[in-house]
Amino acid sequence: MAETIHARFRVDWPGFTLKTNLALPGTGVTALFGHSGSGKTTFLRCVAGLEHAREGFLKVNGQVWQDDAKGVFLPTYRRPLGYVFQEASLFEHLTVSKNLDFGQRRIPAEYRKVSFDHAINLLGIEHLLDRRPASLSGGERQRVAIARALLTSPSLLLLDEPLAALDLGRKREILPYLERLHDELDIPVLYVSHSPDEVAQLADHLVLMANGSVVAHGPLQETLARLDLPAAFADDAGVVLDTIVAAHDDGDELSRLDFGGGSLFVARRPEAIGRRLRCRVHARDVSLTLERAEHSSIMNILSATVVAIGPLESPGHVLVRLQANGTPLLARITRRSSLALNLGPGLPVWAQVKAVALLD
Amino acid sequence: MLSDSDLQAIGLTVRLAGVVTGILLVLGTPIAWWLARTRSKWKGPVGAMVALPLVLPPSVLGFYLLLAMGPNGPIGHLTEALGIGLLPFTFWGLVVASVFYSLPFMVQPVQNAFEAIGERPLEVAATLRASPLDTFFFVALPLALPGFLTAGILTFAHTVGEFGVVLMIGGNLPGITRVASVQIYDHVEALEYTEAHKLAAVMLIFSFLVLLGLYTRRPGSRRA
């Protein structure tokens, strides 16, 4: 990976220590996931230079932003980044339009890669330009804040739980805009979240944090399928599949989604054939059989191989990691079933998928 | 209605209050900013120093300032070295004394307004490429504007109402240091109660109107 973000920080506060040494991809969306107090927001603030971590080193796509060994520390306002805070952070004394201008007019014209019109179209805020922040809804404020950050044409976009302060409806309102951001702009994003759903929907890369350190990190699909994740995350264990809409069956009102490990049928989707669709398969919705069930109501049956079996905190259950033609899957089954089927690494099985959660 | 000497006293008072308010806007703002933002151990002592005139008898403050501005005081040495002469019993002596005396009325509302802004807007500005100075002028000042309005009005009004310090520093020289409050005192001393009444009424109405304006401003615009 030529373009990377290398971040090494150490923060010592009374009762809290952050210690990270991470190499992250310089493209796509990297989710920093963890519970409150895990240090994910502190990490983001260190990247932005809003906190000055001791013994820090930060290099973003070839540019050194911090190197305490050499006494280098770029102040926040000289780092080409965009930052969206958790709660509304618009300047109350300025109109939406002036808020949007604030960052853009402070960068030289030749560095402006994102145009004003593009940003307001992307976030759907054309109709809000003359309004005052006080008159906007929470969702509208965050959309303006995201557009404002984009207009500085950042080489890194930092989003600190931008949806956390919003109710479910407002979240649904913003998520599609974030996806468009991901699809249309080539700006690497660090996205702090404690919502597995947001992570599953948006991320390409996942960093799991707990108690100020990194527990696991890697590409989303692989990291989610690990068996050694912290218990709190394992309760919601499951994998994310990037699929393509392959066919529609209007008679049965079904759509077929293809991915590396096979095909899944879901209720008829509005998307055109060929569209990318991301879905989530929870471990609790996957059961295993040794022979393909012929007379079953379950449509989605995938051929897979057992890779490993891990313990679970919930009593009586185990988590089985599978490989379906290279694509990782997880199944949560009872320990008794695991013993009865004599499951072990290398064993070919049939994974029956009861439910597929579509992330759109 | 009012006599020429009364009008002269009012004119002098307004001039004094205006000059003092202007000077304090410039001097008080950095102090207020520092007090609002600092984590230094000096915050407490400096805050207490600024607040002293609120509780100190004006005669005590006036006494010390008189000594400091006198021929043997540090300010006196300085002003004589600069060729200005001595400040006591001059208009500018009154200005210097009033700046000290009215300092908390400027600093405290502005400090409160800066504190009410919080850290966030300043951090946001930094992430939008604004340098600290840029942030101060284009984010902090506009957001603290209601506080400045309050502070300016209070400082002006408080300087108008000054008496003890003026008497200690300025004495009672017509057109130079005889402000409205001293003029009333003179009227009373001379048993000119009718004249005292007129001028006192002017002061009362002025003070009430100022405070009325302050307390009936839109609640949304008040931060301090």
PDB file of N, CA, C and O in Angstrom, chain B residues 15 18 21 23 25 27 32 38 43 46 57 61 67 78 101 107 117 119 134 140 143 145 153 172 187 191 198 211:
ATOM      1  N   ARG B  15     -17.747  62.626  28.227  1.00  0.00           N
ATOM      2  CA  ARG B  15     -16.462  62.478  27.569  1.00  0.00           C
ATOM      3  C   ARG B  15     -15.589  61.473  28.327  1.00  0.00           C
ATOM      4  O   ARG B  15     -14.984  60.570  27.741  1.00  0.00           O
ATOM      5  N   GLY B  18     -16.943  57.955  27.872  1.00  0.00           N
ATOM      6  CA  GLY B  18     -16.692  57.462  26.523  1.00  0.00           C
ATOM      7  C   GLY B  18     -15.245  57.034  26.334  1.00  0.00           C
ATOM      8  O   GLY B  18     -14.957  55.948  25.812  1.00  0.00           O
ATOM      9  N   THR B  21     -14.532  53.859  28.361  1.00  0.00           N
ATOM     10  CA  THR B  21     -15.124  52.669  27.755  1.00  0.00           C
ATOM     11  C   THR B  21     -14.309  52.224  26.547  1.00  0.00           C
ATOM     12  O   THR B  21     -14.044  51.036  26.358  1.00  0.00           O
ATOM     13  N   ILE B  23     -11.081  52.801  25.946  1.00  0.00           N
ATOM     14  CA  ILE B  23      -9.797  52.236  26.385  1.00  0.00           C
ATOM     15  C   ILE B  23     -10.007  50.830  26.956  1.00  0.00           C
ATOM     16  O   ILE B  23      -9.234  49.907  26.677  1.00  0.00           O
ATOM     17  N   LEU B  25     -12.346  48.694  26.275  1.00  0.00           N
ATOM     18  CA  LEU B  25     -12.654  47.693  25.236  1.00  0.00           C
ATOM     19  C   LEU B  25     -11.357  47.087  24.710  1.00  0.00           C
ATOM     20  O   LEU B  25     -11.252  45.887  24.482  1.00  0.00           O
ATOM     21  N   LEU B  27      -8.229  47.288  26.275  1.00  0.00           N
ATOM     22  CA  LEU B  27      -7.426  46.674  27.340  1.00  0.00           C
ATOM     23  C   LEU B  27      -8.114  45.463  27.973  1.00  0.00           C
ATOM     24  O   LEU B  27      -7.468  44.477  28.310  1.00  0.00           O
ATOM     25  N   ALA B  32      -9.893  39.558  29.449  1.00  0.00           N
ATOM     26  CA  ALA B  32     -11.061  38.680  29.544  1.00  0.00           C
ATOM     27  C   ALA B  32     -10.816  37.374  28.781  1.00  0.00           C
ATOM     28  O   ALA B  32     -11.162  36.285  29.243  1.00  0.00           O
ATOM     29  N   THR B  38      -7.431  30.458  30.034  1.00  0.00           N
ATOM     30  CA  THR B  38      -6.193  29.960  30.634  1.00  0.00           C
ATOM     31  C   THR B  38      -6.442  28.823  31.632  1.00  0.00           C
ATOM     32  O   THR B  38      -7.510  28.723  32.229  1.00  0.00           O
ATOM     33  N   LYS B  43      -4.654  32.421  37.121  1.00  0.00           N
ATOM     34  CA  LYS B  43      -6.013  32.827  36.791  1.00  0.00           C
ATOM     35  C   LYS B  43      -6.743  33.377  38.028  1.00  0.00           C
ATOM     36  O   LYS B  43      -7.376  34.428  37.967  1.00  0.00           O
ATOM     37  N   VAL B  46      -5.222  36.856  39.251  1.00  0.00           N
ATOM     38  CA  VAL B  46      -5.518  37.927  38.300  1.00  0.00           C
ATOM     39  C   VAL B  46      -7.007  38.256  38.318  1.00  0.00           C
ATOM     40  O   VAL B  46      -7.407  39.426  38.324  1.00  0.00           O
ATOM     41  N   PRO B  57     -13.442  50.310  48.860  1.00  0.00           N
ATOM     42  CA  PRO B  57     -13.975  51.679  48.924  1.00  0.00           C
ATOM     43  C   PRO B  57     -13.242  52.536  47.890  1.00  0.00           C
ATOM     44  O   PRO B  57     -12.014  52.447  47.789  1.00  0.00           O
ATOM     45  N   LEU B  61      -8.947  52.970  46.705  1.00  0.00           N
ATOM     46  CA  LEU B  61      -8.380  52.890  45.360  1.00  0.00           C
ATOM     47  C   LEU B  61      -7.811  54.248  44.952  1.00  0.00           C
ATOM     48  O   LEU B  61      -6.691  54.342  44.440  1.00  0.00           O
ATOM     49  N   LEU B  67      -1.136  58.216  45.186  1.00  0.00           N
ATOM     50  CA  LEU B  67       0.269  58.030  45.523  1.00  0.00           C
ATOM     51  C   LEU B  67       1.069  57.584  44.302  1.00  0.00           C
ATOM     52  O   LEU B  67       2.159  58.085  44.036  1.00  0.00           O
ATOM     53  N   LEU B  78       7.058  57.879  35.659  1.00  0.00           N
ATOM     54  CA  LEU B  78       6.935  57.570  34.229  1.00  0.00           C
ATOM     55  C   LEU B  78       6.402  58.781  33.466  1.00  0.00           C
ATOM     56  O   LEU B  78       6.970  59.185  32.446  1.00  0.00           O
ATOM     57  N   TYR B 101     -10.898  51.644  37.987  1.00  0.00           N
ATOM     58  CA  TYR B 101     -12.111  51.518  38.773  1.00  0.00           C
ATOM     59  C   TYR B 101     -13.197  50.741  38.013  1.00  0.00           C
ATOM     60  O   TYR B 101     -13.964  49.994  38.613  1.00  0.00           O
ATOM     61  N   VAL B 107     -14.393  43.583  32.049  1.00  0.00           N
ATOM     62  CA  VAL B 107     -13.785  42.253  31.932  1.00  0.00           C
ATOM     63  C   VAL B 107     -14.792  41.132  32.230  1.00  0.00           C
ATOM     64  O   VAL B 107     -14.873  40.153  31.486  1.00  0.00           O
ATOM     65  N   ILE B 117     -19.031  30.585  25.012  1.00  0.00           N
ATOM     66  CA  ILE B 117     -18.805  30.054  23.663  1.00  0.00           C
ATOM     67  C   ILE B 117     -18.322  28.616  23.737  1.00  0.00           C
ATOM     68  O   ILE B 117     -18.707  27.768  22.946  1.00  0.00           O
ATOM     69  N   GLU B 119     -15.309  25.504  24.026  1.00  0.00           N
ATOM     70  CA  GLU B 119     -14.139  25.092  23.254  1.00  0.00           C
ATOM     71  C   GLU B 119     -14.524  24.772  21.805  1.00  0.00           C
ATOM     72  O   GLU B 119     -13.754  24.982  20.871  1.00  0.00           O
ATOM     73  N   ASP B 134      -7.244  34.549  13.542  1.00  0.00           N
ATOM     74  CA  ASP B 134      -8.389  34.511  12.636  1.00  0.00           C
ATOM     75  C   ASP B 134      -9.637  34.054  13.401  1.00  0.00           C
ATOM     76  O   ASP B 134     -10.715  34.662  13.329  1.00  0.00           O
ATOM     77  N   ALA B 140     -14.798  34.037  17.730  1.00  0.00           N
ATOM     78  CA  ALA B 140     -14.999  34.367  19.144  1.00  0.00           C
ATOM     79  C   ALA B 140     -15.663  35.738  19.319  1.00  0.00           C
ATOM     80  O   ALA B 140     -16.652  35.871  20.037  1.00  0.00           O
ATOM     81  N   LEU B 143     -19.367  35.848  18.241  1.00  0.00           N
ATOM     82  CA  LEU B 143     -20.216  35.063  19.131  1.00  0.00           C
ATOM     83  C   LEU B 143     -20.358  35.732  20.493  1.00  0.00           C
ATOM     84  O   LEU B 143     -21.356  35.541  21.184  1.00  0.00           O
ATOM     85  N   LEU B 145     -20.469  38.983  20.966  1.00  0.00           N
ATOM     86  CA  LEU B 145     -20.915  40.357  20.782  1.00  0.00           C
ATOM     87  C   LEU B 145     -21.932  40.825  21.833  1.00  0.00           C
ATOM     88  O   LEU B 145     -21.793  41.926  22.370  1.00  0.00           O
ATOM     89  N   ILE B 153     -22.011  48.961  27.967  1.00  0.00           N
ATOM     90  CA  ILE B 153     -23.050  49.758  28.626  1.00  0.00           C
ATOM     91  C   ILE B 153     -22.760  49.884  30.126  1.00  0.00           C
ATOM     92  O   ILE B 153     -22.819  50.968  30.710  1.00  0.00           O
ATOM     93  N   ASN B 172     -11.798  69.062  42.096  1.00  0.00           N
ATOM     94  CA  ASN B 172     -13.057  69.703  41.739  1.00  0.00           C
ATOM     95  C   ASN B 172     -12.768  70.916  40.865  1.00  0.00           C
ATOM     96  O   ASN B 172     -13.038  72.044  41.232  1.00  0.00           O
ATOM     97  N   HIS B 187     -23.373  71.451  44.672  1.00  0.00           N
ATOM     98  CA  HIS B 187     -24.674  72.099  44.841  1.00  0.00           C
ATOM     99  C   HIS B 187     -25.191  71.880  46.250  1.00  0.00           C
ATOM    100  O   HIS B 187     -25.674  72.799  46.900  1.00  0.00           O
ATOM    101  N   LEU B 191     -25.882  74.436  49.484  1.00  0.00           N
ATOM    102  CA  LEU B 191     -27.316  74.468  49.791  1.00  0.00           C
ATOM    103  C   LEU B 191     -28.163  74.877  48.594  1.00  0.00           C
ATOM    104  O   LEU B 191     -29.233  75.447  48.734  1.00  0.00           O
ATOM    105  N   LYS B 198     -32.229  69.033  39.964  1.00  0.00           N
ATOM    106  CA  LYS B 198     -32.278  68.913  38.503  1.00  0.00           C
ATOM    107  C   LYS B 198     -31.222  67.920  38.014  1.00  0.00           C
ATOM    108  O   LYS B 198     -31.515  66.985  37.261  1.00  0.00           O
ATOM    109  N   LEU B 211     -30.224  50.836  32.423  1.00  0.00           N
ATOM    110  CA  LEU B 211     -30.501  49.507  32.967  1.00  0.00           C
ATOM    111  C   LEU B 211     -31.749  48.907  32.329  1.00  0.00           C
ATOM    112  O   LEU B 211     -31.804  47.698  32.081  1.00  0.00           O
TER     113      LEU B 211
END
